[in-house]
PDB file of C-alpha atoms in Angstrom:
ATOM      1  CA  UNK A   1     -15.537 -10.623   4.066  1.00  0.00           C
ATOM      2  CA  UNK A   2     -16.644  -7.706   5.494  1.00  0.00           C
ATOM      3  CA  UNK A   3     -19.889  -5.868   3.671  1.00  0.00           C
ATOM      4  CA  UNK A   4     -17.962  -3.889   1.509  1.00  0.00           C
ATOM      5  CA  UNK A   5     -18.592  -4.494  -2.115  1.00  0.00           C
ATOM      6  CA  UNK A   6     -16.586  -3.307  -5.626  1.00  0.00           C
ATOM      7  CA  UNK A   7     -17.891  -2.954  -9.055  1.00  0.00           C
ATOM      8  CA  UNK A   8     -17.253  -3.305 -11.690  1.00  0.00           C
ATOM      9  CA  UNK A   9     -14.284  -6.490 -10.577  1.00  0.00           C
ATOM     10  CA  UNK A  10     -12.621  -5.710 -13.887  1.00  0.00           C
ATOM     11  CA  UNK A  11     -12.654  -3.131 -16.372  1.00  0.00           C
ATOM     12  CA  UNK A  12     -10.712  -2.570 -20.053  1.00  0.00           C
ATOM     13  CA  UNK A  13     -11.095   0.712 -21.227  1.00  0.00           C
ATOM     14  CA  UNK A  14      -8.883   3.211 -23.554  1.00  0.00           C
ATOM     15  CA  UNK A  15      -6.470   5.815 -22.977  1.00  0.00           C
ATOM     16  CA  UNK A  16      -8.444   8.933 -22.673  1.00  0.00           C
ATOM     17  CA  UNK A  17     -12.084   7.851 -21.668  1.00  0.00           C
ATOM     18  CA  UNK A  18     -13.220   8.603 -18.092  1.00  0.00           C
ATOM     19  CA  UNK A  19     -13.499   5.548 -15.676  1.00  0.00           C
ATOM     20  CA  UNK A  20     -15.458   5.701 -12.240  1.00  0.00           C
ATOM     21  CA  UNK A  21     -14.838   2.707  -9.550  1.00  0.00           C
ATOM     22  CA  UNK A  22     -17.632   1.872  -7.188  1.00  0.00           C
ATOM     23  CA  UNK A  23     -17.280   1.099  -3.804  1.00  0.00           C
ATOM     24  CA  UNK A  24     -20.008   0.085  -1.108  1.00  0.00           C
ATOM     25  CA  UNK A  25     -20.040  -0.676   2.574  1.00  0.00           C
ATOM     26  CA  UNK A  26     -22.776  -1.775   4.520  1.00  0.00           C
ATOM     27  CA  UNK A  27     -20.662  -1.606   8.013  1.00  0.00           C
ATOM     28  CA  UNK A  28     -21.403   2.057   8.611  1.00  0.00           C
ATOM     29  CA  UNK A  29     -17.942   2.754   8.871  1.00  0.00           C
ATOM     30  CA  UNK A  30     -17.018   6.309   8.896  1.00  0.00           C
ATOM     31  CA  UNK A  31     -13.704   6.030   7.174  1.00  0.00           C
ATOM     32  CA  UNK A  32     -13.067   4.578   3.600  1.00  0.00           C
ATOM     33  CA  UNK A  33      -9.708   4.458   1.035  1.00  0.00           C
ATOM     34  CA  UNK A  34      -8.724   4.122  -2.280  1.00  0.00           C
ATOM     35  CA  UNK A  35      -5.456   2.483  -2.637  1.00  0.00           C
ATOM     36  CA  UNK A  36      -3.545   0.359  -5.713  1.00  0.00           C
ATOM     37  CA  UNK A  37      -1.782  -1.882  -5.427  1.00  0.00           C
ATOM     38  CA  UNK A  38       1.300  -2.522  -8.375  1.00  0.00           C
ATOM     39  CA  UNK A  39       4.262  -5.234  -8.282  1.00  0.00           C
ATOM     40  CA  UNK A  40       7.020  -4.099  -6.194  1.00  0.00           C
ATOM     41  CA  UNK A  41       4.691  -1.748  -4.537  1.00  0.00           C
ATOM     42  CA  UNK A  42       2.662  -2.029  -1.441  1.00  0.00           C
ATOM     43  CA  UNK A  43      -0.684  -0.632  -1.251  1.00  0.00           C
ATOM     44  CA  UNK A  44      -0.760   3.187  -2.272  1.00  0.00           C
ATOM     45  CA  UNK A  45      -3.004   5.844  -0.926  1.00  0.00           C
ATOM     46  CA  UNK A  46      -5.092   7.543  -3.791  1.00  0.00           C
ATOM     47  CA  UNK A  47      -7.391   9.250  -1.675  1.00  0.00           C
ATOM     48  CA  UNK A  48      -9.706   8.594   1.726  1.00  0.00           C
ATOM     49  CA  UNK A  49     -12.505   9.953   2.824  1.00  0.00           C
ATOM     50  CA  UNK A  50     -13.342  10.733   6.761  1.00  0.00           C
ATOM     51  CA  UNK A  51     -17.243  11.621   6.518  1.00  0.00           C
ATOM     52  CA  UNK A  52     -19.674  12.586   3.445  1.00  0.00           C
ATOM     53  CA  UNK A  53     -18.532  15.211   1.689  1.00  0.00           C
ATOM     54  CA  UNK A  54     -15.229  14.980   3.327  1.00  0.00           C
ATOM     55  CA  UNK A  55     -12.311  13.484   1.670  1.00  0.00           C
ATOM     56  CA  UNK A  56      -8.343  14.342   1.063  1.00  0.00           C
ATOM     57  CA  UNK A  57      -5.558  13.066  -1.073  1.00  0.00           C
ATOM     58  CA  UNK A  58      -3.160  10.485  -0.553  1.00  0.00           C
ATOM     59  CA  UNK A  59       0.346   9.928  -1.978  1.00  0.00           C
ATOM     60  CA  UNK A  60      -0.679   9.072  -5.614  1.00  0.00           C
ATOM     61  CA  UNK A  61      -3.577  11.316  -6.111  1.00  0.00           C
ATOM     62  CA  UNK A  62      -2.833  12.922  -9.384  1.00  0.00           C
ATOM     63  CA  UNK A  63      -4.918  11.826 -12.626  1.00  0.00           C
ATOM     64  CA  UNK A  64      -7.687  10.549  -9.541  1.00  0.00           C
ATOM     65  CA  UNK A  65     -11.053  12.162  -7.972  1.00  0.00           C
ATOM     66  CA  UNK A  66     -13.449  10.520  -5.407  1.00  0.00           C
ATOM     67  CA  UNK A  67     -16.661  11.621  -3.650  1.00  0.00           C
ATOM     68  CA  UNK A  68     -18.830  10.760  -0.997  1.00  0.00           C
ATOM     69  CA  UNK A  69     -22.425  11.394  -1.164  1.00  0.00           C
ATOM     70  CA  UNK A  70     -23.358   9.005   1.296  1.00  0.00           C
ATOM     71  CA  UNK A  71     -21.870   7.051   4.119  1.00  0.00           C
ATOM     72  CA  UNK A  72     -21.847   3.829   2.355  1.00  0.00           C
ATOM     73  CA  UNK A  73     -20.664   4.923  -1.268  1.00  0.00           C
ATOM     74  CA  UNK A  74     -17.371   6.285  -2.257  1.00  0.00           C
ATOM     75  CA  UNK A  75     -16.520   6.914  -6.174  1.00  0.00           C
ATOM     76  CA  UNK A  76     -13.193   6.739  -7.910  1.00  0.00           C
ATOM     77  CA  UNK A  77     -13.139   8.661 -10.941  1.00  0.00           C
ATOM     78  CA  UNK A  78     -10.007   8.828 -13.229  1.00  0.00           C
ATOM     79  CA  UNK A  79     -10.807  11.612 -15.464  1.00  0.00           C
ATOM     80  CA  UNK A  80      -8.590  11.039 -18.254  1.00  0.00           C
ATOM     81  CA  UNK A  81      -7.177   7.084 -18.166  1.00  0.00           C
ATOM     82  CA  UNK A  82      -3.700   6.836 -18.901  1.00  0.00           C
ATOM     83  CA  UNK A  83      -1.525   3.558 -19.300  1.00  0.00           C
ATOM     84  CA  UNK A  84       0.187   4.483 -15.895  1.00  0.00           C
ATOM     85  CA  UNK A  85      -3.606   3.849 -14.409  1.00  0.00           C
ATOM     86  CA  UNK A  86      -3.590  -0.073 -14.951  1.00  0.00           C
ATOM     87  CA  UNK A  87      -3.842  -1.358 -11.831  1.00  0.00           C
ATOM     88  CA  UNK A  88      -5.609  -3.302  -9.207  1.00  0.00           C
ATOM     89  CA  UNK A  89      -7.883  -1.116  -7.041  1.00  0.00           C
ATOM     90  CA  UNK A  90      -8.718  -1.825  -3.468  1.00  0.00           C
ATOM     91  CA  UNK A  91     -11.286  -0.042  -1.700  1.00  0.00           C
ATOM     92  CA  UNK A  92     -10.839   0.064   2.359  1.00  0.00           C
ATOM     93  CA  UNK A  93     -13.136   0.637   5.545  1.00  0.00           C
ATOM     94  CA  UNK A  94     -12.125   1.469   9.314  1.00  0.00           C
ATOM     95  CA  UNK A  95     -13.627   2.676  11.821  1.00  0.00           C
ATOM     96  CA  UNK A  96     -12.849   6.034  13.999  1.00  0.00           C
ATOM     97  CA  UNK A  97     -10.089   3.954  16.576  1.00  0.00           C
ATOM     98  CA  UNK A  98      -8.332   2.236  13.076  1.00  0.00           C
ATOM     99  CA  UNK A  99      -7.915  -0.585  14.745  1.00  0.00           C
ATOM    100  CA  UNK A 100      -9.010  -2.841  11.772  1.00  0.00           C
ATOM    101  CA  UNK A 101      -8.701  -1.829   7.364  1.00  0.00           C
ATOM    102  CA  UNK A 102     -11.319  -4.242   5.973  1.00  0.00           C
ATOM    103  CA  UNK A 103     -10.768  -4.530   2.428  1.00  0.00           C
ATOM    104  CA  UNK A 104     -12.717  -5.298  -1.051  1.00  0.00           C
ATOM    105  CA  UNK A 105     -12.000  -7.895  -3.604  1.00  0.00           C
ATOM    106  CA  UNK A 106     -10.507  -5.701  -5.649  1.00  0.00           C
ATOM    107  CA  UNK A 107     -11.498  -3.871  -9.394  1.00  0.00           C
ATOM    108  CA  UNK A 108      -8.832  -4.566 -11.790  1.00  0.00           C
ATOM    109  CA  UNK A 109      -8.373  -2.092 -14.429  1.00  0.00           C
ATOM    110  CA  UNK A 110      -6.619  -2.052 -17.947  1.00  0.00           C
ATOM    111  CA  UNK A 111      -5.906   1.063 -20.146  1.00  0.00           C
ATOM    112  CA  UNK A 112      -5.258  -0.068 -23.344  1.00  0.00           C
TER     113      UNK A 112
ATOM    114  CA  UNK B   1      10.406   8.506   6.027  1.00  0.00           C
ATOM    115  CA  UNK B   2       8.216   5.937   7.412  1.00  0.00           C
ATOM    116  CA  UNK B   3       8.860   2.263   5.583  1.00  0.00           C
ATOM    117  CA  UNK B   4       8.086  -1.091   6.488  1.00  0.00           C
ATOM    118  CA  UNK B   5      10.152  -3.746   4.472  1.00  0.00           C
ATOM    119  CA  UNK B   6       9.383  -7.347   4.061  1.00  0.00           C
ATOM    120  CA  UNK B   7      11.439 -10.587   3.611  1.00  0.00           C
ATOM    121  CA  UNK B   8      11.814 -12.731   2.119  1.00  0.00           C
ATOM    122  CA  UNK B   9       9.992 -11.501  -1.089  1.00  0.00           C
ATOM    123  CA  UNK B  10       8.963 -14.958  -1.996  1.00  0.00           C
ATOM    124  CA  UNK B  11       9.860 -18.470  -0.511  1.00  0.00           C
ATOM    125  CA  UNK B  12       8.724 -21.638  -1.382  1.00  0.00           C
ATOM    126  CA  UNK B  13       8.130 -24.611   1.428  1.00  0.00           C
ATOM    127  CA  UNK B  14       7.176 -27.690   1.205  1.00  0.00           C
ATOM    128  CA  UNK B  15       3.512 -29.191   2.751  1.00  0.00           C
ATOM    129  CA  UNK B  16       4.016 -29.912   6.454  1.00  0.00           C
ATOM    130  CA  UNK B  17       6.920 -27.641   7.232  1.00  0.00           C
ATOM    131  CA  UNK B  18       7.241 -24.415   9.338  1.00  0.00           C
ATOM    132  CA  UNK B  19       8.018 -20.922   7.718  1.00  0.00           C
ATOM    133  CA  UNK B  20       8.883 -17.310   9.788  1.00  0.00           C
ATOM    134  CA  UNK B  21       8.107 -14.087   7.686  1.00  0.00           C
ATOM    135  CA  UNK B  22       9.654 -11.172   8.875  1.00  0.00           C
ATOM    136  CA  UNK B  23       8.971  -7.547   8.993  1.00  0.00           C
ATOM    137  CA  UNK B  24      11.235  -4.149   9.651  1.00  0.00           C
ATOM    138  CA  UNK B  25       9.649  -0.948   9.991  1.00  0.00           C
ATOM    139  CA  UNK B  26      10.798   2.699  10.652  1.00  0.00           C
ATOM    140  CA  UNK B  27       7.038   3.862  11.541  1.00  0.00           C
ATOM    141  CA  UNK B  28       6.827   6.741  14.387  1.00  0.00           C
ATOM    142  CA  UNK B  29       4.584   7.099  16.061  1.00  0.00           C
ATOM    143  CA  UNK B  30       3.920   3.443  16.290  1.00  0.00           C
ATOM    144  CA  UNK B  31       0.072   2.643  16.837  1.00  0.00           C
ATOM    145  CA  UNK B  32      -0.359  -1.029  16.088  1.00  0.00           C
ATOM    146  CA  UNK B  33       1.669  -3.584  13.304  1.00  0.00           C
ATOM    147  CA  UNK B  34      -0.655  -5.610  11.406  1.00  0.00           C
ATOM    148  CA  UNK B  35      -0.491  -8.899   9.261  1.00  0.00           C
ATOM    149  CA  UNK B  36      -2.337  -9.457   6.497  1.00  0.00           C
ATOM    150  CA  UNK B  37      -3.087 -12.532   4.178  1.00  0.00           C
ATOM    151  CA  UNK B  38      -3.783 -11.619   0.607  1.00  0.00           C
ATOM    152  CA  UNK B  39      -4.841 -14.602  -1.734  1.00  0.00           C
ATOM    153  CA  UNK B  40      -4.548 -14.276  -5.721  1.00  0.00           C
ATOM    154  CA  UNK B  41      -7.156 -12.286  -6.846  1.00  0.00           C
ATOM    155  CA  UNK B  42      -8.645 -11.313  -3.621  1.00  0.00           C
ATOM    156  CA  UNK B  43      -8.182  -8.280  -1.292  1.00  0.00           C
ATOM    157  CA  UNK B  44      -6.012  -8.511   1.975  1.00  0.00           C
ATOM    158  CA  UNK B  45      -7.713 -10.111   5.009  1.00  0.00           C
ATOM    159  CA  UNK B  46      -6.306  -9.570   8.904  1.00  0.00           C
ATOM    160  CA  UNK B  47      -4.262 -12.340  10.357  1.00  0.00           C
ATOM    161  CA  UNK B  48      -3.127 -10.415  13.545  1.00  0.00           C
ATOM    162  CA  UNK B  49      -3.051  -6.837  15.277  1.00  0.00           C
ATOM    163  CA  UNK B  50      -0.694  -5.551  17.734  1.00  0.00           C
ATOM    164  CA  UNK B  51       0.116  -2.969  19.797  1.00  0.00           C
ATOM    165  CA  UNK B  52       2.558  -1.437  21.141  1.00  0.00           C
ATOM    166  CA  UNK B  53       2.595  -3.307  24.449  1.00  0.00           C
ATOM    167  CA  UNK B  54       2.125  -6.897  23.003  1.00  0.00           C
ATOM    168  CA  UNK B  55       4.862  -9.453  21.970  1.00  0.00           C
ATOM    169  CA  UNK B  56       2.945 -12.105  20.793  1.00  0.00           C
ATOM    170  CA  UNK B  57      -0.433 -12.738  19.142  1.00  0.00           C
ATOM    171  CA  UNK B  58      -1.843 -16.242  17.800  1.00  0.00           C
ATOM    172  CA  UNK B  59      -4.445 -16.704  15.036  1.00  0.00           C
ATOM    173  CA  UNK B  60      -4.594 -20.829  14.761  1.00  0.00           C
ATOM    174  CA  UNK B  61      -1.376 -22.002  13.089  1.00  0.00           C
ATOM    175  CA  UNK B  62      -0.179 -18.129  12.926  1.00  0.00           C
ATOM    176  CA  UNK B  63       1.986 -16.689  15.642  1.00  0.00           C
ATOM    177  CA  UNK B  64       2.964 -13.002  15.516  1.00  0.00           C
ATOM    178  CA  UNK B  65       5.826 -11.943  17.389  1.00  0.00           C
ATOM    179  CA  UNK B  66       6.570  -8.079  17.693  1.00  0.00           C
ATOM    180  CA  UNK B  67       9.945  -6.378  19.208  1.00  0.00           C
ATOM    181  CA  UNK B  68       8.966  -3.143  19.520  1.00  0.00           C
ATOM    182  CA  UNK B  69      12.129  -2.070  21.089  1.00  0.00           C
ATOM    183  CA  UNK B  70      14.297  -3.127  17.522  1.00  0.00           C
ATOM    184  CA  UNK B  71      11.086  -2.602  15.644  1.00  0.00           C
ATOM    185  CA  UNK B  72      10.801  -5.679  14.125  1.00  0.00           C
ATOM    186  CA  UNK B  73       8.100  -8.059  13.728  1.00  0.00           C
ATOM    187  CA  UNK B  74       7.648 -12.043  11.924  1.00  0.00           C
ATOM    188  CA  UNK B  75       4.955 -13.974  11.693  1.00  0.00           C
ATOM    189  CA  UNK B  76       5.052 -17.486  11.864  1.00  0.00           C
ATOM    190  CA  UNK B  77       3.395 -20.399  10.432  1.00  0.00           C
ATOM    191  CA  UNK B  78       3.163 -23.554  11.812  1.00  0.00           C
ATOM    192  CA  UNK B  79       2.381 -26.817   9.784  1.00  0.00           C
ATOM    193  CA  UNK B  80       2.040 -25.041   6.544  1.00  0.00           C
ATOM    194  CA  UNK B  81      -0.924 -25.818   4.223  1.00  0.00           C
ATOM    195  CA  UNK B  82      -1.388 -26.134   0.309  1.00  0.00           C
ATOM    196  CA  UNK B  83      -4.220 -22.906   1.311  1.00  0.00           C
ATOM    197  CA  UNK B  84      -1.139 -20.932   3.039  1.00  0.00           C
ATOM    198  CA  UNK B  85       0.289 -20.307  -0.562  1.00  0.00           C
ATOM    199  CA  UNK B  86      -0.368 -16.305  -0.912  1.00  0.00           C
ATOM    200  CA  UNK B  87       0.918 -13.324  -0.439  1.00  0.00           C
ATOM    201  CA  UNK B  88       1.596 -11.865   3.494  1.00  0.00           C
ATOM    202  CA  UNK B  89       1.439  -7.981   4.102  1.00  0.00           C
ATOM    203  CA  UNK B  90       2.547  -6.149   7.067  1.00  0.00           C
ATOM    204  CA  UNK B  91       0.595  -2.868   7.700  1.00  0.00           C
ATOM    205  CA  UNK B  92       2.129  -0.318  10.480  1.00  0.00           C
ATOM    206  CA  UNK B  93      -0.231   2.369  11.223  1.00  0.00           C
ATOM    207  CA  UNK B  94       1.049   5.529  13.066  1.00  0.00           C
ATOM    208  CA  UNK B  95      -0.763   6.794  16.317  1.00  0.00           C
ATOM    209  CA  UNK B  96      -4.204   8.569  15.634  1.00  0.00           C
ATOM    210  CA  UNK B  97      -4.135   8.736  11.922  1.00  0.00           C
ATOM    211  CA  UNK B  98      -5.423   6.686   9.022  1.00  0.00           C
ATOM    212  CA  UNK B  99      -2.385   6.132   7.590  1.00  0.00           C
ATOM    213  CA  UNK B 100      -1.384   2.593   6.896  1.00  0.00           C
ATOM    214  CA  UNK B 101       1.939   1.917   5.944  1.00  0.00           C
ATOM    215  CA  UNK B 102       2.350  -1.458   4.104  1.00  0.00           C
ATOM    216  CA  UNK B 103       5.330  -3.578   2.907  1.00  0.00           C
ATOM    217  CA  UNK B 104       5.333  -4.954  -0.340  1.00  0.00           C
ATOM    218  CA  UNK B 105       4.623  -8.447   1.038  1.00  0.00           C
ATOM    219  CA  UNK B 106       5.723 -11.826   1.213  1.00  0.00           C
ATOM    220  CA  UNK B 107       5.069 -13.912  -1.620  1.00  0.00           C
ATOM    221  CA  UNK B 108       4.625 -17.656   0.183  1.00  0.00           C
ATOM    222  CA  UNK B 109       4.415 -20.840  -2.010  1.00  0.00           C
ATOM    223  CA  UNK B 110       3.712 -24.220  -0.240  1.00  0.00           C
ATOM    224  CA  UNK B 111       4.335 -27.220  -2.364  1.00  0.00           C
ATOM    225  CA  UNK B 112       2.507 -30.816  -2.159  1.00  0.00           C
TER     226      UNK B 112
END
């Protein structure tokens, strides 16, 4: 696998509580993703990020918040956890020609 | 809209045999078509990439064919292996962006 690492791998928490998702890269690769992935779904776009301090949303960004403070970290925040929220999370890396998505193992998430 | 559908959804083959995955999209601008391998529990890991001027790419018992004119693509596995069993993505990303679009996979089950 590529250096990218996510924590925690699995998570249980209850409706309402705030949940943050890790993910960290050790490739220096300027591009990173959130994405979940549901059956009968492919991988969804929460949000990306192009630089520090630079992210945008993707096509199921509501409920979700990221940040980058540093090249190698991006966050995943759900502020508010809702049912709809169980999921497996995938954090992503490229670099600036996209010619290669390296992914994580994976955080999988239950809202009880 | 740009899709990319998969079939089969599943298919189960027994040890030994030969299987061919295929792939549709409806991506423009086309940039590359990509095949992933995603087993249980783990996060997607690249087969193949191609672009726009390639027909064919190999990865060991993996063939990739792409038709670029018809916009279909299948990969192709040769020999198949109890460690084949998982689930195959295809990823079409459009020119310059970081947007991948993915299918919702192949689910691939090789029996002993």
């Amino acid at each position: 696998d590529a250096g990218i690492t996510q924590s925690p791998r699995h998570k249980v928490t209850e409706t309402g509580t705030p949940v943050t998702l890790r993910c960290h890269q050790t490739e220096n690769h300027r591009y990173m993703y959130w994405y979940r992935q549901d059956p009968g779904h492919g991988l969804r776009l929460i949000h990306y990020s192009y630089g520090v301090k630079d992210t945008d949303k993707g096509e199921v960004s509501d409920g979700y918040s990221v940040s980058r403070s540093k090249t190698e970290d991006f966050l995943l925040t759900l502020e508010s956890a809702t049912s709809s929220q169980t999921s497996v999370y995938f954090c992503a890396i490229s670099d600036l020609d996209f010619t290669e998505a390296f992914f994580g193992q994976g955080t999988r998430l239950t809202v009880v | 809209k740009n899709q990319v559908e998969q079939s089969p959804q599943s298919l189960i083959i027994l040890e030994g045999k030969n299987c061919t995955l295929q792939c549709n999209y409806t991506v423009s601008p086309f940039s590359n078509l990509r095949w992933y391998k995603q087993d249980t529990g783990r996060g997607p890991v690249s087969l193949t990439i191609m672009t726009f001027s390639e027909n064919t790419k190999s990865n060991g018992r993996y063939t990739a064919t792409l038709d670029a004119d018809t916009k279909q693509s299948s990969l192709h596995i040769t020999a198949s292996q109890l460690s084949d069993s998982a689930s195959y993505i295809c990823v079409v990303t459009t020119s310059g962006t970081y947007k991948y679009i993915f299918g919702t996979g192949t689910r691939l089950k090789v029996l002993a």
